[in-house]
Coordinates of C-alpha atoms and ligand atoms in Angstrom, one line a residue:
M1 CA 26.9 -0.8 -10.8
L2 CA 23.2 -0.8 -11.3
F3 CA 22.9 -2.5 -7.9
L4 CA 24.9 0.3 -6.2
R5 CA 22.8 3.0 -7.9
A6 CA 19.7 1.3 -6.6
V7 CA 21.0 1.2 -3.1
V8 CA 22.0 4.8 -3.1
L9 CA 18.7 5.9 -4.6
G10 CA 16.8 3.7 -2.2
T11 CA 18.6 5.2 0.7
I12 CA 18.0 8.8 -0.4
V13 CA 14.3 8.1 -0.9
V14 CA 13.9 6.3 2.4
S15 CA 15.8 9.1 4.4
G16 CA 13.9 11.7 2.4
Y17 CA 10.6 10.2 3.5
G18 CA 11.9 9.9 7.0
S19 CA 12.9 13.5 7.3
D20 CA 9.4 14.5 6.1
R21 CA 8.1 12.8 9.2
R22 CA 10.6 14.3 11.6
F23 CA 9.5 17.2 13.8
P24 CA 11.8 20.3 13.7
S25 CA 14.4 20.3 16.5
G26 CA 13.0 22.4 19.4
F27 CA 9.4 21.3 18.7
K28 CA 7.8 20.7 22.1
F29 CA 5.5 17.8 23.0
G30 CA 3.2 18.0 26.0
S31 CA 0.0 17.0 27.6
A32 CA -2.8 18.9 29.3
S33 CA -5.3 18.8 32.2
S34 CA -7.4 21.2 34.2
A35 CA -7.9 21.8 37.9
Y36 CA -11.5 20.8 38.4
Q37 CA -11.1 17.8 36.1
V38 CA -8.2 16.2 38.0
E39 CA -7.6 17.7 41.4
G40 CA -10.4 16.7 43.7
G41 CA -9.9 18.2 47.2
W42 CA -12.8 20.4 46.4
N43 CA -13.0 21.7 50.0
A44 CA -9.5 20.8 51.2
S45 CA -8.1 23.3 53.7
D46 CA -9.7 26.7 53.1
K47 CA -10.6 26.3 49.4
G48 CA -13.7 28.2 48.3
E49 CA -16.6 27.0 46.2
S50 CA -16.5 27.3 42.5
V51 CA -19.3 27.2 40.0
W52 CA -18.5 23.6 39.1
D53 CA -18.5 22.6 42.8
R54 CA -21.9 24.2 43.1
Y55 CA -23.4 22.9 39.8
A56 CA -22.2 19.3 40.2
H57 CA -23.5 19.1 43.8
D58 CA -26.9 20.6 43.0
H59 CA -27.4 18.4 39.9
P60 CA -26.2 14.9 40.6
D61 CA -29.0 13.8 38.2
I62 CA -27.7 15.7 35.3
V63 CA -23.9 15.4 35.5
V64 CA -23.1 11.9 34.4
N65 CA -22.0 9.7 37.3
G66 CA -20.5 12.1 39.8
N67 CA -18.7 15.2 40.4
G68 CA -15.1 16.5 40.8
D69 CA -15.0 16.2 44.6
V70 CA -12.2 13.6 44.3
A71 CA -11.7 13.1 40.5
C72 CA -8.1 11.8 40.0
D73 CA -7.2 13.1 43.5
S74 CA -4.3 15.0 42.0
Y75 CA -4.6 17.3 45.1
H76 CA -3.0 14.4 47.0
L77 CA -1.4 12.4 44.2
W78 CA 0.4 15.2 42.3
K79 CA 3.6 13.3 42.6
E80 CA 2.1 10.4 40.7
D81 CA 1.1 12.9 37.9
I82 CA 4.7 14.1 37.7
R83 CA 5.9 10.5 37.7
I84 CA 3.8 9.6 34.6
A85 CA 4.5 12.9 32.9
H86 CA 8.2 12.0 33.3
E87 CA 7.6 8.4 32.2
L88 CA 6.1 9.8 29.0
G89 CA 9.1 12.1 28.5
L90 CA 6.9 15.2 28.2
H91 CA 8.6 18.5 27.4
F92 CA 5.8 20.4 29.1
Y93 CA 2.8 19.7 31.2
R94 CA -0.1 22.1 31.0
F95 CA -2.4 22.3 34.1
S96 CA -4.7 25.0 35.4
I97 CA -4.9 26.8 38.7
S98 CA -8.1 26.7 40.7
W99 CA -9.0 30.4 41.5
T100 CA -10.7 29.5 44.8
R101 CA -7.9 27.2 46.0
I102 CA -5.7 30.3 46.1
M103 CA -8.3 33.0 46.8
P104 CA -11.2 31.3 48.6
T105 CA -13.5 34.3 48.3
G106 CA -12.6 35.1 44.7
F107 CA -11.2 38.4 45.9
P108 CA -7.7 39.3 47.2
T109 CA -9.2 39.6 50.7
A110 CA -7.7 36.3 51.7
I111 CA -4.9 34.1 50.3
S112 CA -4.7 30.4 51.1
E113 CA -1.2 29.5 52.1
T114 CA -1.9 25.8 51.6
G115 CA -3.3 26.5 48.1
K116 CA -0.3 28.6 47.2
Q117 CA 2.0 25.8 48.4
Y118 CA 0.2 23.1 46.4
Y119 CA 0.9 24.7 43.1
S120 CA 4.4 25.7 44.2
N121 CA 5.2 22.0 44.9
L122 CA 3.7 20.9 41.6
I123 CA 5.8 23.5 39.7
D124 CA 9.0 22.6 41.5
G125 CA 8.4 18.9 41.1
L126 CA 7.9 19.3 37.3
L127 CA 11.0 21.5 36.9
E128 CA 13.1 19.0 38.9
K129 CA 12.2 16.4 36.2
G130 CA 13.0 18.8 33.4
I131 CA 9.3 19.3 32.5
E132 CA 8.2 22.8 31.7
P133 CA 5.1 23.9 33.6
V134 CA 2.6 25.6 31.2
V135 CA -0.1 27.2 33.4
T136 CA -3.7 28.1 32.6
L137 CA -5.1 30.7 35.0
Y138 CA -8.7 29.9 34.3
H139 CA -10.2 26.7 33.0
W140 CA -13.9 27.3 33.8
D141 CA -14.0 27.0 37.7
L142 CA -15.2 30.5 38.5
P143 CA -15.5 31.4 42.2
Q144 CA -19.3 30.9 43.0
K145 CA -19.3 34.3 44.7
L146 CA -18.4 36.0 41.5
Q147 CA -21.1 34.1 39.6
D148 CA -23.6 35.3 42.2
L149 CA -22.6 38.8 41.1
G150 CA -23.2 38.0 37.4
G151 CA -20.0 36.2 36.5
W152 CA -18.7 36.8 33.0
T153 CA -21.7 39.0 32.1
N154 CA -20.7 41.7 34.7
P155 CA -18.1 44.1 33.2
L156 CA -16.4 44.4 36.6
I157 CA -15.1 40.8 36.2
T158 CA -12.3 42.1 34.0
D159 CA -10.8 43.8 37.1
W160 CA -11.6 40.8 39.4
F161 CA -9.8 38.6 36.9
S162 CA -6.8 40.8 36.7
D163 CA -6.4 41.1 40.5
Y164 CA -6.3 37.3 40.5
A165 CA -3.9 37.1 37.6
R166 CA -1.5 39.6 39.3
I167 CA -1.4 37.5 42.4
I168 CA -0.7 34.3 40.5
F169 CA 2.0 35.9 38.5
S170 CA 3.6 37.3 41.7
F171 CA 3.7 33.7 43.2
Y172 CA 4.9 31.7 40.2
A173 CA 6.2 33.9 37.3
D174 CA 9.8 33.3 38.5
R175 CA 9.4 29.6 37.5
V176 CA 6.5 29.5 35.0
K177 CA 7.5 30.9 31.6
T178 CA 4.4 30.0 29.5
W179 CA 1.0 31.2 30.5
I180 CA -2.5 30.8 29.2
T181 CA -4.9 33.4 30.7
I182 CA -8.3 31.8 29.8
N183 CA -9.1 28.4 28.3
E184 CA -11.6 28.5 25.5
P185 CA -13.7 31.7 26.1
I186 CA -16.1 30.4 23.5
L187 CA -17.0 27.5 25.8
I188 CA -17.3 29.8 28.8
C189 CA -19.6 32.1 26.9
D190 CA -21.4 30.3 24.1
G191 CA -20.8 27.0 25.9
A192 CA -22.4 28.0 29.2
Y193 CA -25.3 30.1 27.9
N194 CA -26.2 28.5 24.5
M195 CA -25.2 24.9 24.6
E196 CA -25.2 24.3 28.4
F197 CA -21.9 22.5 28.3
T198 CA -20.4 24.3 31.2
A199 CA -21.5 25.7 34.6
P200 CA -23.4 27.7 35.5
R201 CA -25.5 26.4 32.6
I202 CA -27.8 29.4 32.4
K203 CA -29.8 29.3 29.2
E204 CA -29.8 32.9 28.0
M205 CA -28.8 32.8 24.3
E206 CA -29.6 36.4 23.4
M207 CA -27.3 38.7 25.4
A208 CA -25.1 36.6 27.7
P209 CA -22.8 34.9 25.2
F210 CA -21.9 38.3 23.6
L211 CA -21.4 40.2 26.9
C212 CA -19.3 37.3 28.2
N213 CA -17.4 37.3 24.9
K214 CA -16.4 41.0 25.3
H215 CA -15.5 40.6 29.0
T216 CA -13.3 37.5 28.5
L217 CA -11.3 39.4 25.9
I218 CA -10.9 42.5 28.1
A219 CA -10.0 40.3 31.2
H220 CA -7.4 38.5 29.1
A221 CA -6.0 41.8 27.8
K222 CA -5.7 43.3 31.3
A223 CA -3.9 40.2 32.5
W224 CA -1.5 40.2 29.5
R225 CA -0.7 43.8 30.1
I226 CA 0.0 43.2 33.8
Y227 CA 2.5 40.5 32.8
D228 CA 3.9 42.7 30.1
T229 CA 4.6 45.8 32.3
E230 CA 5.3 44.2 35.7
Y231 CA 6.9 40.8 34.9
R232 CA 8.2 40.5 31.4
H233 CA 11.5 42.4 32.0
K234 CA 12.3 40.2 34.9
Y235 CA 11.2 36.7 33.7
H236 CA 10.9 36.9 29.9
G237 CA 7.9 34.6 29.7
K238 CA 5.1 34.3 27.1
V239 CA 1.4 34.8 27.6
S240 CA -1.7 34.1 25.4
L241 CA -5.2 32.7 25.7
T242 CA -6.4 29.4 24.3
N243 CA -9.1 29.5 21.7
N244 CA -11.3 26.5 20.8
L245 CA -11.5 26.3 17.1
V246 CA -14.0 24.4 14.9
W247 CA -13.0 24.3 11.3
M248 CA -15.8 25.3 9.0
E249 CA -15.9 24.1 5.4
P250 CA -18.5 24.9 2.7
F251 CA -21.0 22.0 2.2
T252 CA -20.7 22.7 -1.5
P253 CA -18.3 25.2 -3.1
E254 CA -20.9 27.9 -3.6
Y255 CA -21.1 28.3 0.2
E256 CA -17.5 29.4 0.6
D257 CA -18.6 32.9 1.8
L258 CA -20.9 31.4 4.4
A259 CA -18.1 29.2 5.7
E260 CA -15.9 32.2 6.0
L261 CA -18.6 34.0 8.0
A262 CA -19.0 31.0 10.3
L263 CA -15.2 31.0 10.9
Q264 CA -15.4 34.6 11.9
H265 CA -18.3 33.8 14.3
C266 CA -16.4 30.9 15.8
A267 CA -12.7 31.8 15.7
G268 CA -12.8 35.5 14.7
R269 CA -15.1 36.7 17.4
Y270 CA -12.5 35.5 20.0
A271 CA -9.3 36.1 18.0
H272 CA -9.7 39.1 15.7
P273 CA -9.8 41.7 18.5
I274 CA -6.5 40.4 19.8
F275 CA -4.5 39.0 16.8
S276 CA -5.6 41.1 13.8
K277 CA -3.6 44.2 12.9
E278 CA -6.7 46.5 13.1
G279 CA -8.3 45.0 16.2
G280 CA -12.0 45.0 17.1
W281 CA -14.7 42.6 16.0
P282 CA -14.4 40.9 12.6
P283 CA -16.0 43.7 10.5
L284 CA -18.4 41.5 8.4
L285 CA -19.7 39.6 11.4
E286 CA -20.2 42.8 13.3
K287 CA -22.4 44.1 10.5
V288 CA -24.4 40.9 10.3
I289 CA -25.1 40.8 14.0
A290 CA -25.9 44.5 14.2
E291 CA -28.5 44.1 11.4
Y292 CA -30.0 41.0 12.9
S293 CA -30.3 42.7 16.3
R294 CA -32.1 45.7 14.7
K295 CA -34.5 43.3 12.9
Q296 CA -35.3 41.8 16.3
G297 CA -36.1 45.3 17.7
H298 CA -33.0 45.9 19.7
V299 CA -31.8 49.5 19.6
R300 CA -28.2 48.5 19.8
S301 CA -26.2 45.5 18.5
R302 CA -26.2 42.4 20.8
L303 CA -22.5 42.2 20.0
P304 CA -21.4 45.0 22.3
P305 CA -19.2 47.5 20.5
F306 CA -15.7 48.3 21.8
T307 CA -14.8 51.9 22.7
K308 CA -11.6 53.1 21.0
A309 CA -9.7 52.6 24.3
E310 CA -11.0 49.0 24.7
K311 CA -10.0 48.2 21.2
E312 CA -6.5 49.4 21.8
L313 CA -6.4 47.7 25.2
I314 CA -7.1 44.3 23.6
R315 CA -5.2 44.6 20.3
G316 CA -1.9 42.8 20.2
T317 CA -2.1 41.2 23.6
Y318 CA -0.4 38.0 22.7
D319 CA 3.0 36.3 22.4
F320 CA 1.8 33.3 20.5
F321 CA -1.5 31.8 19.3
A322 CA -2.8 28.9 21.4
M323 CA -5.4 26.6 19.8
N324 CA -7.5 23.7 20.9
M325 CA -9.2 21.8 18.2
Y326 CA -11.2 18.6 18.2
T327 CA -13.7 18.8 15.4
S328 CA -15.0 20.5 12.1
R329 CA -18.3 21.3 10.5
L330 CA -19.8 21.7 7.0
V331 CA -21.7 24.9 6.5
R332 CA -24.9 25.5 4.4
P333 CA -27.8 27.9 4.5
S334 CA -30.6 26.8 6.9
E335 CA -33.6 25.1 5.4
P336 CA -37.1 24.7 6.9
G337 CA -37.1 21.6 9.1
D338 CA -33.5 22.0 10.2
G339 CA -34.4 22.0 13.8
P340 CA -32.9 24.2 16.5
R341 CA -29.7 25.9 15.5
I342 CA -27.5 26.0 18.6
W343 CA -24.3 27.9 18.2
F344 CA -21.7 26.5 17.6
V345 CA -22.8 22.9 17.3
T346 CA -25.8 22.9 14.9
G347 CA -25.8 26.4 13.5
S348 CA -26.7 30.0 14.0
P349 CA -30.0 31.9 13.5
E350 CA -28.1 35.2 13.2
L351 CA -26.1 33.8 10.2
N352 CA -29.0 31.7 9.0
I353 CA -26.7 28.7 8.7
T354 CA -26.9 25.1 9.6
L355 CA -23.8 23.1 10.6
V356 CA -23.5 19.4 9.8
A357 CA -20.8 16.9 10.1
D358 CA -19.6 14.7 7.2
P359 CA -20.9 11.2 8.0
R360 CA -17.5 9.8 7.2
W361 CA -15.8 11.7 10.0
K362 CA -14.9 9.3 12.8
V363 CA -16.9 9.8 16.0
G364 CA -15.6 8.8 19.4
A365 CA -17.4 8.9 22.7
V366 CA -18.4 12.6 22.4
S367 CA -20.8 12.6 19.5
I368 CA -20.5 16.3 18.8
M369 CA -16.8 16.0 18.1
P370 CA -16.4 14.0 14.8
A371 CA -12.8 14.1 13.8
Y372 CA -11.5 15.6 10.5
P373 CA -7.7 15.9 10.8
V374 CA -7.3 17.6 7.5
G375 CA -9.4 20.4 9.0
M376 CA -6.6 21.1 11.4
R377 CA -4.2 21.9 8.6
R378 CA -6.7 24.1 6.9
Q379 CA -7.6 25.9 10.1
I380 CA -3.9 26.7 10.7
A381 CA -3.6 28.0 7.1
W382 CA -6.7 30.2 7.8
L383 CA -5.2 31.6 11.0
R384 CA -2.0 32.5 9.2
R385 CA -3.9 34.3 6.4
E386 CA -5.9 36.2 8.9
Y387 CA -3.3 37.0 11.6
G388 CA 0.1 36.7 9.9
Q389 CA 2.1 34.0 8.1
H390 CA 4.7 34.0 10.9
L391 CA 2.3 33.7 13.8
P392 CA 3.8 31.2 16.3
I393 CA 1.2 28.6 17.1
L394 CA 1.1 26.3 20.1
I395 CA -1.5 23.5 19.9
T396 CA -2.6 23.3 23.5
E397 CA -5.2 20.5 23.1
T398 CA -6.6 17.8 20.9
G399 CA -7.6 14.4 21.9
Y400 CA -9.9 11.4 21.5
G401 CA -12.6 10.3 23.9
S402 CA -13.6 6.7 24.2
L403 CA -16.3 4.9 26.2
D404 CA -14.3 1.8 27.2
R405 CA -11.3 1.2 29.4
N406 CA -9.4 -0.6 26.7
L407 CA -5.6 -0.3 27.2
D408 CA -5.0 -1.2 23.6
D409 CA -6.4 2.1 22.3
E410 CA -5.6 1.9 18.6
E411 CA -8.2 4.5 17.8
R412 CA -6.6 7.1 20.0
I413 CA -3.3 6.5 18.4
D414 CA -4.9 6.9 15.0
F415 CA -6.5 10.2 16.1
I416 CA -3.3 11.6 17.5
S417 CA -1.1 10.5 14.6
D418 CA -3.6 11.6 11.9
H419 CA -3.6 15.1 13.5
L420 CA 0.2 15.1 13.8
E421 CA 0.5 14.2 10.2
Q422 CA -1.5 17.3 9.3
I423 CA 0.7 19.4 11.6
L424 CA 3.8 18.1 9.9
L425 CA 2.3 19.0 6.5
S426 CA 1.5 22.5 7.9
I427 CA 5.1 22.9 9.0
K428 CA 6.9 21.3 6.1
E429 CA 4.8 22.1 3.1
D430 CA 3.0 25.3 4.2
G431 CA 5.8 26.8 6.3
A432 CA 3.7 27.2 9.5
N433 CA 5.5 28.2 12.7
I434 CA 4.1 25.6 15.0
I435 CA 6.0 25.5 18.3
G436 CA 4.5 22.6 20.0
F437 CA 1.7 20.1 20.5
S438 CA -0.2 18.9 23.5
V439 CA -2.5 15.9 23.9
W440 CA -5.7 16.2 25.8
T441 CA -5.3 14.6 28.3
L442 CA -2.6 13.1 30.5
M443 CA -5.0 10.7 32.3
D444 CA -8.8 10.0 32.3
N445 CA -10.6 12.7 34.3
F446 CA -13.9 14.4 35.0
E447 CA -15.2 15.2 31.6
W448 CA -17.6 18.0 32.6
M449 CA -21.3 17.1 31.9
D450 CA -20.1 13.8 30.7
G451 CA -18.7 12.9 34.1
Y452 CA -16.5 9.8 34.1
R453 CA -18.2 8.2 31.1
S454 CA -15.9 9.3 28.3
R455 CA -12.2 8.8 28.7
F456 CA -9.6 11.0 27.0
G457 CA -6.5 9.8 28.8
L458 CA -3.1 8.6 27.6
Y459 CA -3.3 6.9 31.0
D460 CA -6.3 4.9 32.3
V461 CA -7.5 5.9 35.8
D462 CA -9.3 3.4 38.0
F463 CA -11.9 5.6 39.7
K464 CA -12.9 2.8 42.0
D465 CA -9.4 2.5 43.5
P466 CA -8.8 4.9 46.4
M467 CA -5.3 5.3 45.0
R468 CA -6.7 6.2 41.6
K469 CA -4.2 4.0 39.9
R470 CA -2.9 5.4 36.6
T471 CA -2.0 2.8 33.9
P472 CA -0.5 3.6 30.6
R473 CA -2.5 2.8 27.4
A474 CA -0.9 1.9 24.1
S475 CA -1.3 5.6 23.2
A476 CA 1.0 6.5 26.1
H477 CA 3.7 4.2 24.6
F478 CA 3.1 5.5 21.2
Y479 CA 3.5 9.1 22.4
S480 CA 6.6 8.6 24.5
H481 CA 8.3 6.8 21.5
L482 CA 7.3 9.8 19.4
I483 CA 8.8 12.2 21.9
K484 CA 12.0 10.2 22.1
T485 CA 12.5 9.9 18.3
Q486 CA 10.8 13.1 17.2
I487 CA 9.6 11.1 14.2
L488 CA 6.1 10.1 13.5
H489 CA 6.5 6.5 12.7
K490 CA 3.0 5.2 12.1
T491 CA 2.0 5.4 8.5
R492 CA -1.4 4.2 7.7
V493 CA -3.0 4.8 4.4
R494 CA -6.8 5.2 4.7
S495 CA -9.1 6.0 1.9
H496 CA -11.3 8.3 3.9
R497 CA -8.5 10.7 4.6
H498 CA -7.7 11.2 0.9
E499 CA -11.0 11.6 -0.9
D500 CA -12.8 14.9 -0.6
V501 CA -16.3 14.8 -2.1
R502 CA -16.9 18.4 -1.5
M503 CA -14.3 19.6 -4.0
S504 CA -13.6 22.6 -1.9
K505 CA -11.2 25.2 -3.3
R506 CA -9.4 24.8 0.0
S507 CA -8.4 21.2 -0.5
S508 CA -4.7 21.4 -0.6
N509 CA -3.3 18.3 1.0
S510 CA -4.4 15.4 -1.2
S511 CA -1.5 15.9 -3.7
S512 CA 1.1 15.8 -0.9
N513 CA -0.5 12.6 0.6
F514 CA -0.3 11.2 -2.9
T515 CA 3.3 12.1 -3.3
G516 CA 4.1 10.5 0.0
L517 CA 2.4 7.3 -1.0
M518 CA 4.1 7.2 -4.3
L519 CA 7.5 7.7 -2.6
L520 CA 6.7 4.8 -0.3
L521 CA 5.7 2.5 -3.1
Y522 CA 8.8 3.5 -5.1
T523 CA 11.0 2.7 -2.1
I524 CA 9.4 -0.7 -1.6
F525 CA 9.9 -1.6 -5.3
L526 CA 13.5 -0.4 -5.2
Q527 CA 14.2 -2.5 -2.1
L528 CA 12.6 -5.5 -3.7
F529 CA 14.8 -4.9 -6.7
I530 CA 17.9 -4.8 -4.5
L531 CA 17.0 -8.1 -2.8
L532 CA 16.5 -9.8 -6.1
Ligands
GBH601 C1 -11.9 20.9 25.7 O1 -13.0 21.7 25.2 C2 -11.7 21.4 27.2 O2 -10.7 22.4 27.2 C3 -11.4 20.2 28.1 O3 -11.5 20.7 29.4 C4 -12.3 19.0 27.8 O4 -12.1 18.0 28.7 C5 -12.0 18.6 26.4 O5 -12.3 19.6 25.5 C6 -12.7 17.4 25.9 O6 -14.1 17.6 25.8 O7 -20.5 15.7 26.4 O8 -21.7 16.0 24.4 O9 -22.1 17.5 26.3 C7 -13.4 21.3 23.9 C8 -14.9 21.4 23.8 C9 -16.3 20.8 25.7 C10 -16.5 19.8 23.6 C11 -17.2 19.7 26.3 C12 -17.3 18.7 24.2 C13 -18.9 18.2 25.9 C14 -19.9 17.7 24.9 N1 -15.6 20.3 24.5 N2 -18.1 19.2 25.3 S1 -21.1 16.6 25.6

């Protein structure tokens, strides 16, 4: 009798624990890439020159070992990409369109038929295998001609971008139902002009990032409205933009307000105008930057205000929230001797803050991206507090870069499963509406300034092989198993994920991890008891 009771109890506990680790039905798993990073074929047919073509050609000494001239050669080997996406069992594949492959001059003066056909084939090939194409219109490869005219600092770009968007929608909206207008505007603006991560790498930290910030938002909004008025009634798709988020946590509890300001600087500046009820810049941040600008002697704020019409144009232009997230930071006031504060990696002079990483966070190949998976759950909770508890969230990127070509990539599996664990907690314990998750990236590719040195792929790519052979890593097997079962199988208990020395008010997950662990131990004891 006792034996039977133990069996029943044991089964309940085991299945209970199992269901905690099961993703809701309908949850979508995918993987992502971008045009310049994988395609190659940089001047194939009538393709025009992009800022990345120009930059990488002009600075072979700065970009680590090479350029995107050939990359993974997906321009020729796109069938291989579909084959491996299918092998993984992906529900969706997110790729981007190269503006100058379709519109060589950047303007609608000429359309490349070959370029148009290329993406059409890719979309049809994916659909044939039951893989949903998720398409990014812009992943950093601006037509060089538009850059010569000021690029993202010129307000006219909002119209140039919407002309491009309309053409792309007209070609593919019948088959593509999920659209990302712009990938990570913070990298395009703060990234290009402050940190010099992205082409054109013009160091102008004072005005350019803020002008670009405003123009990317308006460009996105115009594209969203084109879809909304001209295509939605026919095709019923969804459109958003992808923001790159860096979770900010107070270094010690008294810096809670500073961390909040840092979040508004990083996430709010690119999300508040679109996703908040009232629209416009995050009010507190707007005030801080206006005051700092005045102190510098500017007669108007460096963060350019929105007109009433612009605010309304932007507000509400989303169908879901798309987030990329790789890393977190701790926030404290700046102290003498802190060194240069480059937003958003080491700090901000405007906010008088310094950002540091917790030394216990694991660092992969890209040293500015130490991983703090718990930060992902807290970032999601913050988004929901700011923009609505029911906000549908699609995680469009996270991933792990390594320096070696090891196929047995335990560390990448850890990274992915640690983040998925936090996503499960967000869904099951916090009630977040997370619709899907996408790994950066399908296969090793051109990692921008880092060239071919760091590898983020589920598949290894042999860049010495003309056929650019793609070989699955252990993480690919892990991911395809996960997609098949919809259950996160791997349970590892690691001390660094449970302790939190900073005693933040935000720490909310340690109790649930503890419960999970206790349940597991309890189950093991019960099973032992049954066997005896
Ligand atoms: C994403 O951006 C991008 O969307 C994707 O294209 C990129 O491949 C992926 O991250 C991985 O980096 O080499 O030290 O100069 C996230 C922001 C942009 C952060 C590039 C790292 C290079 C740092 N990443 N950046 S470094």
